Amino acid sequence: AQKVTQAQTEISVVEKEDVTLDCVYETRDTTYYLFWYKQPPSGELVFLIRRNSFDEQNEISGRYSWNFQKSTSSFNFTITASQVVDSAVYFCALSEWGRGNKLVFGAGTILRVKS
Amino acid sequence: EAGVAQSPRYKIIEKRQSVAFWCNPISGHATLYWYQQILGQGPKLLIQFQNNGVVDDSQLPKDRFSAERLKGVDSTLKIQPAKLEDSAVYLCASTYSPGQGSSGYTFGSGTRLTVV
């Protein structure tokens, strides 16, 4: 069954610190997609990244980077030099290609960046 | 391109009343999803449509929730009668082809329902 676990309920850091948000997933499919979304206080879900199960290359986009490791079923997200504007709830999600492609979300990690 | 439109943005009702939410997906998007996000939790799928047919409604409380997608475009989600535990944000999302595209899924801003 699909399952996404974000063990960190809340993280607080001081501006300019690096922070890593953990995501562990479970799936029986060999073809699947992993996502990260940001949900600021305004409530909308902002897409950050999508990776497919055949692409384990790490990705960097500005201050954001993602580490995908199939061996440990993890898809971790690192923010380098955090800023106050990074404060939000971050969700990891999984979509299985053969099961209607619905997104299954983790419980989310609240990130608080203090100045 | 216009995003996924949802209305109303906020709704407050008393328990046992009925309420309806509306979603207009991105033009051409065949798949539409309704998610329920209870405060402090991740979004949970309620129902998935492919065009105007239901693909997955396994987590929809069918005794009180109903949804339809007439003509495979707009969709309406209804709750009747509402309970206190239905207080949540209801998110609509659409996708052209599941898993395709750079982001795959586009979410609306949601409807925040408070049942008192």
PDB file of C-alpha atoms in Angstrom:
ATOM      1  CA  ALA A   1       0.000   0.000   0.000  1.00  0.00           C
ATOM      2  CA  GLN A   2       1.064   3.570  -0.563  1.00  0.00           C
ATOM      3  CA  LYS A   3       2.385   5.351   2.470  1.00  0.00           C
ATOM      4  CA  VAL A   4       4.464   8.444   3.083  1.00  0.00           C
ATOM      5  CA  THR A   5       6.076   9.146   6.434  1.00  0.00           C
ATOM      6  CA  GLN A   6       7.421  12.503   7.497  1.00  0.00           C
ATOM      7  CA  ALA A   7       8.712  11.802  10.967  1.00  0.00           C
ATOM      8  CA  GLN A   8       9.616  15.403  11.766  1.00  0.00           C
ATOM      9  CA  THR A   9       6.500  17.184  12.949  1.00  0.00           C
ATOM     10  CA  GLU A  10       8.134  20.556  13.418  1.00  0.00           C
ATOM     11  CA  ILE A  11      11.605  22.016  12.899  1.00  0.00           C
ATOM     12  CA  SER A  12      12.849  25.393  14.076  1.00  0.00           C
ATOM     13  CA  VAL A  13      16.030  26.935  12.733  1.00  0.00           C
ATOM     14  CA  VAL A  14      17.685  30.305  12.722  1.00  0.00           C
ATOM     15  CA  GLU A  15      18.057  32.146   9.452  1.00  0.00           C
ATOM     16  CA  LYS A  16      21.000  31.048   7.303  1.00  0.00           C
ATOM     17  CA  GLU A  17      21.089  27.598   8.835  1.00  0.00           C
ATOM     18  CA  ASP A  18      20.764  24.592   6.542  1.00  0.00           C
ATOM     19  CA  VAL A  19      17.822  22.296   7.201  1.00  0.00           C
ATOM     20  CA  THR A  20      16.865  18.857   5.902  1.00  0.00           C
ATOM     21  CA  LEU A  21      13.307  17.568   5.803  1.00  0.00           C
ATOM     22  CA  ASP A  22      13.000  13.792   5.795  1.00  0.00           C
ATOM     23  CA  CYS A  23      10.588  11.712   3.749  1.00  0.00           C
ATOM     24  CA  VAL A  24      10.275   7.924   3.700  1.00  0.00           C
ATOM     25  CA  TYR A  25       7.823   6.186   1.413  1.00  0.00           C
ATOM     26  CA  GLU A  26       6.329   2.747   0.876  1.00  0.00           C
ATOM     27  CA  THR A  27       5.111   1.379  -2.422  1.00  0.00           C
ATOM     28  CA  ARG A  28       4.720  -1.946  -4.202  1.00  0.00           C
ATOM     29  CA  ASP A  29       4.970  -0.381  -7.646  1.00  0.00           C
ATOM     30  CA  THR A  30       8.171  -0.075  -9.646  1.00  0.00           C
ATOM     31  CA  THR A  31       6.908   3.037 -11.430  1.00  0.00           C
ATOM     32  CA  TYR A  32       6.002   5.898  -9.191  1.00  0.00           C
ATOM     33  CA  TYR A  33       6.516   9.614  -8.700  1.00  0.00           C
ATOM     34  CA  LEU A  34       7.630  11.542  -5.644  1.00  0.00           C
ATOM     35  CA  PHE A  35       6.749  15.144  -4.954  1.00  0.00           C
ATOM     36  CA  TRP A  36       7.456  17.931  -2.526  1.00  0.00           C
ATOM     37  CA  TYR A  37       4.914  20.707  -1.953  1.00  0.00           C
ATOM     38  CA  LYS A  38       5.137  23.850   0.138  1.00  0.00           C
ATOM     39  CA  GLN A  39       2.088  25.192   1.946  1.00  0.00           C
ATOM     40  CA  PRO A  40       2.621  28.744   3.248  1.00  0.00           C
ATOM     41  CA  PRO A  41       0.261  30.303   5.792  1.00  0.00           C
ATOM     42  CA  SER A  42      -1.977  31.468   2.946  1.00  0.00           C
ATOM     43  CA  GLY A  43      -2.892  27.821   2.402  1.00  0.00           C
ATOM     44  CA  GLU A  44      -2.213  27.088  -1.243  1.00  0.00           C
ATOM     45  CA  LEU A  45      -0.106  24.089  -2.186  1.00  0.00           C
ATOM     46  CA  VAL A  46       2.962  25.162  -4.115  1.00  0.00           C
ATOM     47  CA  PHE A  47       4.666  22.543  -6.258  1.00  0.00           C
ATOM     48  CA  LEU A  48       8.426  22.266  -5.668  1.00  0.00           C
ATOM     49  CA  ILE A  49       9.626  19.136  -7.426  1.00  0.00           C
ATOM     50  CA  ARG A  50       8.622  15.842  -9.016  1.00  0.00           C
ATOM     51  CA  ARG A  51      10.916  12.834  -9.454  1.00  0.00           C
ATOM     52  CA  ASN A  52      10.130   9.546 -11.132  1.00  0.00           C
ATOM     53  CA  SER A  53      11.278   6.230  -9.762  1.00  0.00           C
ATOM     54  CA  PHE A  54      13.785   5.662 -12.556  1.00  0.00           C
ATOM     55  CA  ASP A  55      15.692   8.848 -11.980  1.00  0.00           C
ATOM     56  CA  GLU A  56      17.797   8.778  -8.843  1.00  0.00           C
ATOM     57  CA  GLN A  57      19.876  11.778  -9.739  1.00  0.00           C
ATOM     58  CA  ASN A  58      19.941  14.368  -7.037  1.00  0.00           C
ATOM     59  CA  GLU A  59      18.634  17.753  -8.009  1.00  0.00           C
ATOM     60  CA  ILE A  60      19.541  21.257  -7.020  1.00  0.00           C
ATOM     61  CA  SER A  61      17.461  24.336  -7.646  1.00  0.00           C
ATOM     62  CA  GLY A  62      18.878  27.465  -6.089  1.00  0.00           C
ATOM     63  CA  ARG A  63      18.884  26.965  -2.319  1.00  0.00           C
ATOM     64  CA  TYR A  64      16.823  23.769  -2.619  1.00  0.00           C
ATOM     65  CA  SER A  65      18.204  20.296  -3.156  1.00  0.00           C
ATOM     66  CA  TRP A  66      16.692  16.847  -3.113  1.00  0.00           C
ATOM     67  CA  ASN A  67      18.270  13.490  -2.348  1.00  0.00           C
ATOM     68  CA  PHE A  68      16.426  10.464  -3.726  1.00  0.00           C
ATOM     69  CA  GLN A  69      17.631   7.052  -2.541  1.00  0.00           C
ATOM     70  CA  LYS A  70      15.614   4.024  -3.628  1.00  0.00           C
ATOM     71  CA  SER A  71      17.709   1.728  -1.439  1.00  0.00           C
ATOM     72  CA  THR A  72      16.324   3.407   1.656  1.00  0.00           C
ATOM     73  CA  SER A  73      12.994   4.544   0.117  1.00  0.00           C
ATOM     74  CA  SER A  74      13.795   8.111   1.026  1.00  0.00           C
ATOM     75  CA  PHE A  75      13.370  11.433  -0.732  1.00  0.00           C
ATOM     76  CA  ASN A  76      14.850  14.103   1.498  1.00  0.00           C
ATOM     77  CA  PHE A  77      14.703  17.840   0.942  1.00  0.00           C
ATOM     78  CA  THR A  78      17.415  20.274   2.007  1.00  0.00           C
ATOM     79  CA  ILE A  79      17.154  24.044   2.186  1.00  0.00           C
ATOM     80  CA  THR A  80      20.523  25.757   2.271  1.00  0.00           C
ATOM     81  CA  ALA A  81      20.913  29.092   4.021  1.00  0.00           C
ATOM     82  CA  SER A  82      17.294  29.162   5.159  1.00  0.00           C
ATOM     83  CA  GLN A  83      15.288  32.379   5.073  1.00  0.00           C
ATOM     84  CA  VAL A  84      12.245  33.548   7.001  1.00  0.00           C
ATOM     85  CA  VAL A  85      10.179  33.230   3.817  1.00  0.00           C
ATOM     86  CA  ASP A  86      10.873  29.496   3.877  1.00  0.00           C
ATOM     87  CA  SER A  87       8.617  29.180   6.918  1.00  0.00           C
ATOM     88  CA  ALA A  88       5.763  26.926   5.858  1.00  0.00           C
ATOM     89  CA  VAL A  89       4.455  23.393   6.028  1.00  0.00           C
ATOM     90  CA  TYR A  90       6.217  21.055   3.635  1.00  0.00           C
ATOM     91  CA  PHE A  91       4.574  17.935   2.295  1.00  0.00           C
ATOM     92  CA  CYS A  92       6.121  14.928   0.640  1.00  0.00           C
ATOM     93  CA  ALA A  93       3.780  12.951  -1.617  1.00  0.00           C
ATOM     94  CA  LEU A  94       3.760   9.752  -3.648  1.00  0.00           C
ATOM     95  CA  SER A  95       1.873   8.827  -6.800  1.00  0.00           C
ATOM     96  CA  GLU A  96       1.796   5.261  -8.089  1.00  0.00           C
ATOM     97  CA  TRP A  97       1.538   5.001 -11.853  1.00  0.00           C
ATOM     98  CA  GLY A  98      -0.632   1.919 -11.862  1.00  0.00           C
ATOM     99  CA  ARG A  99      -3.100   2.938  -9.156  1.00  0.00           C
ATOM    100  CA  GLY A 100      -4.978   5.873 -10.593  1.00  0.00           C
ATOM    101  CA  ASN A 101      -2.076   8.198  -9.968  1.00  0.00           C
ATOM    102  CA  LYS A 102      -3.668   9.691  -6.902  1.00  0.00           C
ATOM    103  CA  LEU A 103      -1.321  11.665  -4.677  1.00  0.00           C
ATOM    104  CA  VAL A 104      -0.817  10.275  -1.198  1.00  0.00           C
ATOM    105  CA  PHE A 105       0.602  12.849   1.183  1.00  0.00           C
ATOM    106  CA  GLY A 106       2.657  12.616   4.308  1.00  0.00           C
ATOM    107  CA  ALA A 107       1.524  14.414   7.449  1.00  0.00           C
ATOM    108  CA  GLY A 108       3.783  17.356   6.709  1.00  0.00           C
ATOM    109  CA  THR A 109       6.666  19.064   8.481  1.00  0.00           C
ATOM    110  CA  ILE A 110       6.242  22.551   9.900  1.00  0.00           C
ATOM    111  CA  LEU A 111       9.372  24.602   9.281  1.00  0.00           C
ATOM    112  CA  ARG A 112       9.874  27.746  11.315  1.00  0.00           C
ATOM    113  CA  VAL A 113      12.775  29.966  10.348  1.00  0.00           C
ATOM    114  CA  LYS A 114      13.562  32.670  12.876  1.00  0.00           C
ATOM    115  CA  SER A 115      15.463  35.846  12.110  1.00  0.00           C
TER     116      SER A 115
ATOM    117  CA  GLU B   1      -2.899  29.542 -18.255  1.00  0.00           C
ATOM    118  CA  ALA B   2      -5.615  30.025 -15.682  1.00  0.00           C
ATOM    119  CA  GLY B   3      -5.301  27.926 -12.553  1.00  0.00           C
ATOM    120  CA  VAL B   4      -7.809  25.677 -10.826  1.00  0.00           C
ATOM    121  CA  ALA B   5     -10.679  27.827  -9.582  1.00  0.00           C
ATOM    122  CA  GLN B   6     -12.566  27.024  -6.407  1.00  0.00           C
ATOM    123  CA  SER B   7     -15.432  28.713  -4.641  1.00  0.00           C
ATOM    124  CA  PRO B   8     -16.366  29.751  -2.110  1.00  0.00           C
ATOM    125  CA  ARG B   9     -13.094  30.588  -0.414  1.00  0.00           C
ATOM    126  CA  TYR B  10     -14.591  30.313   3.075  1.00  0.00           C
ATOM    127  CA  LYS B  11     -17.815  28.852   4.442  1.00  0.00           C
ATOM    128  CA  ILE B  12     -19.212  28.655   7.939  1.00  0.00           C
ATOM    129  CA  ILE B  13     -22.269  26.495   8.569  1.00  0.00           C
ATOM    130  CA  GLU B  14     -24.011  24.886  11.483  1.00  0.00           C
ATOM    131  CA  LYS B  15     -23.890  21.140  11.970  1.00  0.00           C
ATOM    132  CA  ARG B  16     -26.594  19.236  10.129  1.00  0.00           C
ATOM    133  CA  GLN B  17     -26.752  21.891   7.426  1.00  0.00           C
ATOM    134  CA  SER B  18     -25.729  21.189   3.852  1.00  0.00           C
ATOM    135  CA  VAL B  19     -22.966  22.826   1.843  1.00  0.00           C
ATOM    136  CA  ALA B  20     -21.592  22.639  -1.688  1.00  0.00           C
ATOM    137  CA  PHE B  21     -18.209  23.461  -3.119  1.00  0.00           C
ATOM    138  CA  TRP B  22     -17.414  24.165  -6.738  1.00  0.00           C
ATOM    139  CA  CYS B  23     -14.279  23.498  -8.753  1.00  0.00           C
ATOM    140  CA  ASN B  24     -13.340  24.533 -12.283  1.00  0.00           C
ATOM    141  CA  PRO B  25     -10.200  22.685 -13.390  1.00  0.00           C
ATOM    142  CA  ILE B  26      -7.651  23.831 -15.916  1.00  0.00           C
ATOM    143  CA  SER B  27      -9.034  23.642 -19.429  1.00  0.00           C
ATOM    144  CA  GLY B  28      -8.277  20.283 -21.009  1.00  0.00           C
ATOM    145  CA  HIS B  29      -7.432  18.517 -17.775  1.00  0.00           C
ATOM    146  CA  ALA B  30      -9.192  15.172 -17.845  1.00  0.00           C
ATOM    147  CA  THR B  31      -8.523  14.126 -14.277  1.00  0.00           C
ATOM    148  CA  LEU B  32      -9.956  15.940 -11.280  1.00  0.00           C
ATOM    149  CA  TYR B  33      -9.397  15.230  -7.596  1.00  0.00           C
ATOM    150  CA  TRP B  34     -11.060  16.406  -4.398  1.00  0.00           C
ATOM    151  CA  TYR B  35      -8.919  16.322  -1.264  1.00  0.00           C
ATOM    152  CA  GLN B  36      -9.834  16.988   2.358  1.00  0.00           C
ATOM    153  CA  GLN B  37      -7.175  18.588   4.553  1.00  0.00           C
ATOM    154  CA  ILE B  38      -7.938  18.605   8.247  1.00  0.00           C
ATOM    155  CA  LEU B  39      -5.908  21.070  10.286  1.00  0.00           C
ATOM    156  CA  GLY B  40      -2.477  19.671  11.090  1.00  0.00           C
ATOM    157  CA  GLN B  41      -2.726  16.827   8.589  1.00  0.00           C
ATOM    158  CA  GLY B  42      -1.776  16.166   4.997  1.00  0.00           C
ATOM    159  CA  PRO B  43      -4.440  16.267   2.287  1.00  0.00           C
ATOM    160  CA  LYS B  44      -6.456  13.067   1.927  1.00  0.00           C
ATOM    161  CA  LEU B  45      -8.089  12.029  -1.339  1.00  0.00           C
ATOM    162  CA  LEU B  46     -11.874  11.956  -1.262  1.00  0.00           C
ATOM    163  CA  ILE B  47     -12.683  11.271  -4.897  1.00  0.00           C
ATOM    164  CA  GLN B  48     -10.994  11.112  -8.301  1.00  0.00           C
ATOM    165  CA  PHE B  49     -12.719  11.666 -11.632  1.00  0.00           C
ATOM    166  CA  GLN B  50     -11.460  10.763 -15.083  1.00  0.00           C
ATOM    167  CA  ASN B  51     -13.537  12.933 -17.416  1.00  0.00           C
ATOM    168  CA  ASN B  52     -17.008  12.492 -15.909  1.00  0.00           C
ATOM    169  CA  GLY B  53     -16.469   9.006 -14.503  1.00  0.00           C
ATOM    170  CA  VAL B  54     -15.427   8.131 -10.957  1.00  0.00           C
ATOM    171  CA  VAL B  55     -12.041   6.396 -10.696  1.00  0.00           C
ATOM    172  CA  ASP B  56     -11.667   6.218  -6.936  1.00  0.00           C
ATOM    173  CA  ASP B  57     -14.134   7.156  -4.213  1.00  0.00           C
ATOM    174  CA  SER B  58     -13.023   4.612  -1.659  1.00  0.00           C
ATOM    175  CA  GLN B  59     -12.409   7.248   1.019  1.00  0.00           C
ATOM    176  CA  LEU B  60     -15.527   9.310   0.386  1.00  0.00           C
ATOM    177  CA  PRO B  61     -18.037   9.070   3.270  1.00  0.00           C
ATOM    178  CA  LYS B  62     -20.896   8.286   0.967  1.00  0.00           C
ATOM    179  CA  ASP B  63     -23.572   8.567   3.636  1.00  0.00           C
ATOM    180  CA  ARG B  64     -23.058  12.322   3.682  1.00  0.00           C
ATOM    181  CA  PHE B  65     -20.675  13.301   0.894  1.00  0.00           C
ATOM    182  CA  SER B  66     -21.461  13.306  -2.807  1.00  0.00           C
ATOM    183  CA  ALA B  67     -19.656  14.626  -5.847  1.00  0.00           C
ATOM    184  CA  GLU B  68     -20.332  14.961  -9.500  1.00  0.00           C
ATOM    185  CA  ARG B  69     -18.521  16.145 -12.572  1.00  0.00           C
ATOM    186  CA  LEU B  70     -21.008  16.935 -15.251  1.00  0.00           C
ATOM    187  CA  LYS B  71     -19.731  16.986 -18.837  1.00  0.00           C
ATOM    188  CA  GLY B  72     -16.242  16.199 -17.586  1.00  0.00           C
ATOM    189  CA  VAL B  73     -15.420  19.790 -16.710  1.00  0.00           C
ATOM    190  CA  ASP B  74     -16.648  21.513 -13.530  1.00  0.00           C
ATOM    191  CA  SER B  75     -17.195  19.534 -10.380  1.00  0.00           C
ATOM    192  CA  THR B  76     -19.296  19.975  -7.264  1.00  0.00           C
ATOM    193  CA  LEU B  77     -18.685  18.394  -3.865  1.00  0.00           C
ATOM    194  CA  LYS B  78     -21.600  18.337  -1.444  1.00  0.00           C
ATOM    195  CA  ILE B  79     -21.898  17.531   2.237  1.00  0.00           C
ATOM    196  CA  GLN B  80     -25.323  16.791   3.674  1.00  0.00           C
ATOM    197  CA  PRO B  81     -25.683  16.831   6.640  1.00  0.00           C
ATOM    198  CA  ALA B  82     -22.441  18.339   7.866  1.00  0.00           C
ATOM    199  CA  LYS B  83     -20.747  17.221  11.064  1.00  0.00           C
ATOM    200  CA  LEU B  84     -18.267  19.068  13.238  1.00  0.00           C
ATOM    201  CA  GLU B  85     -15.465  16.757  12.050  1.00  0.00           C
ATOM    202  CA  ASP B  86     -16.019  17.916   8.467  1.00  0.00           C
ATOM    203  CA  SER B  87     -14.303  21.185   9.329  1.00  0.00           C
ATOM    204  CA  ALA B  88     -11.348  21.231   6.960  1.00  0.00           C
ATOM    205  CA  VAL B  89      -9.949  22.743   3.793  1.00  0.00           C
ATOM    206  CA  TYR B  90     -11.320  21.120   0.658  1.00  0.00           C
ATOM    207  CA  LEU B  91      -8.818  21.189  -2.161  1.00  0.00           C
ATOM    208  CA  CYS B  92      -9.499  20.553  -5.798  1.00  0.00           C
ATOM    209  CA  ALA B  93      -6.710  19.479  -8.157  1.00  0.00           C
ATOM    210  CA  SER B  94      -6.556  18.632 -11.815  1.00  0.00           C
ATOM    211  CA  THR B  95      -4.119  17.077 -14.228  1.00  0.00           C
ATOM    212  CA  TYR B  96      -4.044  16.617 -17.994  1.00  0.00           C
ATOM    213  CA  SER B  97      -2.727  13.130 -17.753  1.00  0.00           C
ATOM    214  CA  PRO B  98      -1.864  11.676 -14.382  1.00  0.00           C
ATOM    215  CA  GLY B  99       1.813  11.972 -13.684  1.00  0.00           C
ATOM    216  CA  GLN B 100       2.568  13.870 -16.846  1.00  0.00           C
ATOM    217  CA  GLY B 101       4.009  17.294 -17.178  1.00  0.00           C
ATOM    218  CA  SER B 102       6.513  19.090 -15.036  1.00  0.00           C
ATOM    219  CA  SER B 103       4.245  19.232 -12.030  1.00  0.00           C
ATOM    220  CA  GLY B 104       1.489  16.829 -12.925  1.00  0.00           C
ATOM    221  CA  TYR B 105      -1.051  18.190 -10.504  1.00  0.00           C
ATOM    222  CA  THR B 106      -2.358  21.731 -10.148  1.00  0.00           C
ATOM    223  CA  PHE B 107      -4.164  22.618  -6.940  1.00  0.00           C
ATOM    224  CA  GLY B 108      -6.761  25.270  -6.339  1.00  0.00           C
ATOM    225  CA  SER B 109      -6.638  27.619  -3.347  1.00  0.00           C
ATOM    226  CA  GLY B 110      -9.163  25.522  -1.480  1.00  0.00           C
ATOM    227  CA  THR B 111     -12.391  26.121   0.409  1.00  0.00           C
ATOM    228  CA  ARG B 112     -12.058  26.430   4.167  1.00  0.00           C
ATOM    229  CA  LEU B 113     -15.149  24.940   5.823  1.00  0.00           C
ATOM    230  CA  THR B 114     -15.964  25.553   9.457  1.00  0.00           C
ATOM    231  CA  VAL B 115     -18.839  23.588  10.973  1.00  0.00           C
ATOM    232  CA  VAL B 116     -20.117  25.018  14.254  1.00  0.00           C
TER     233      VAL B 116
END
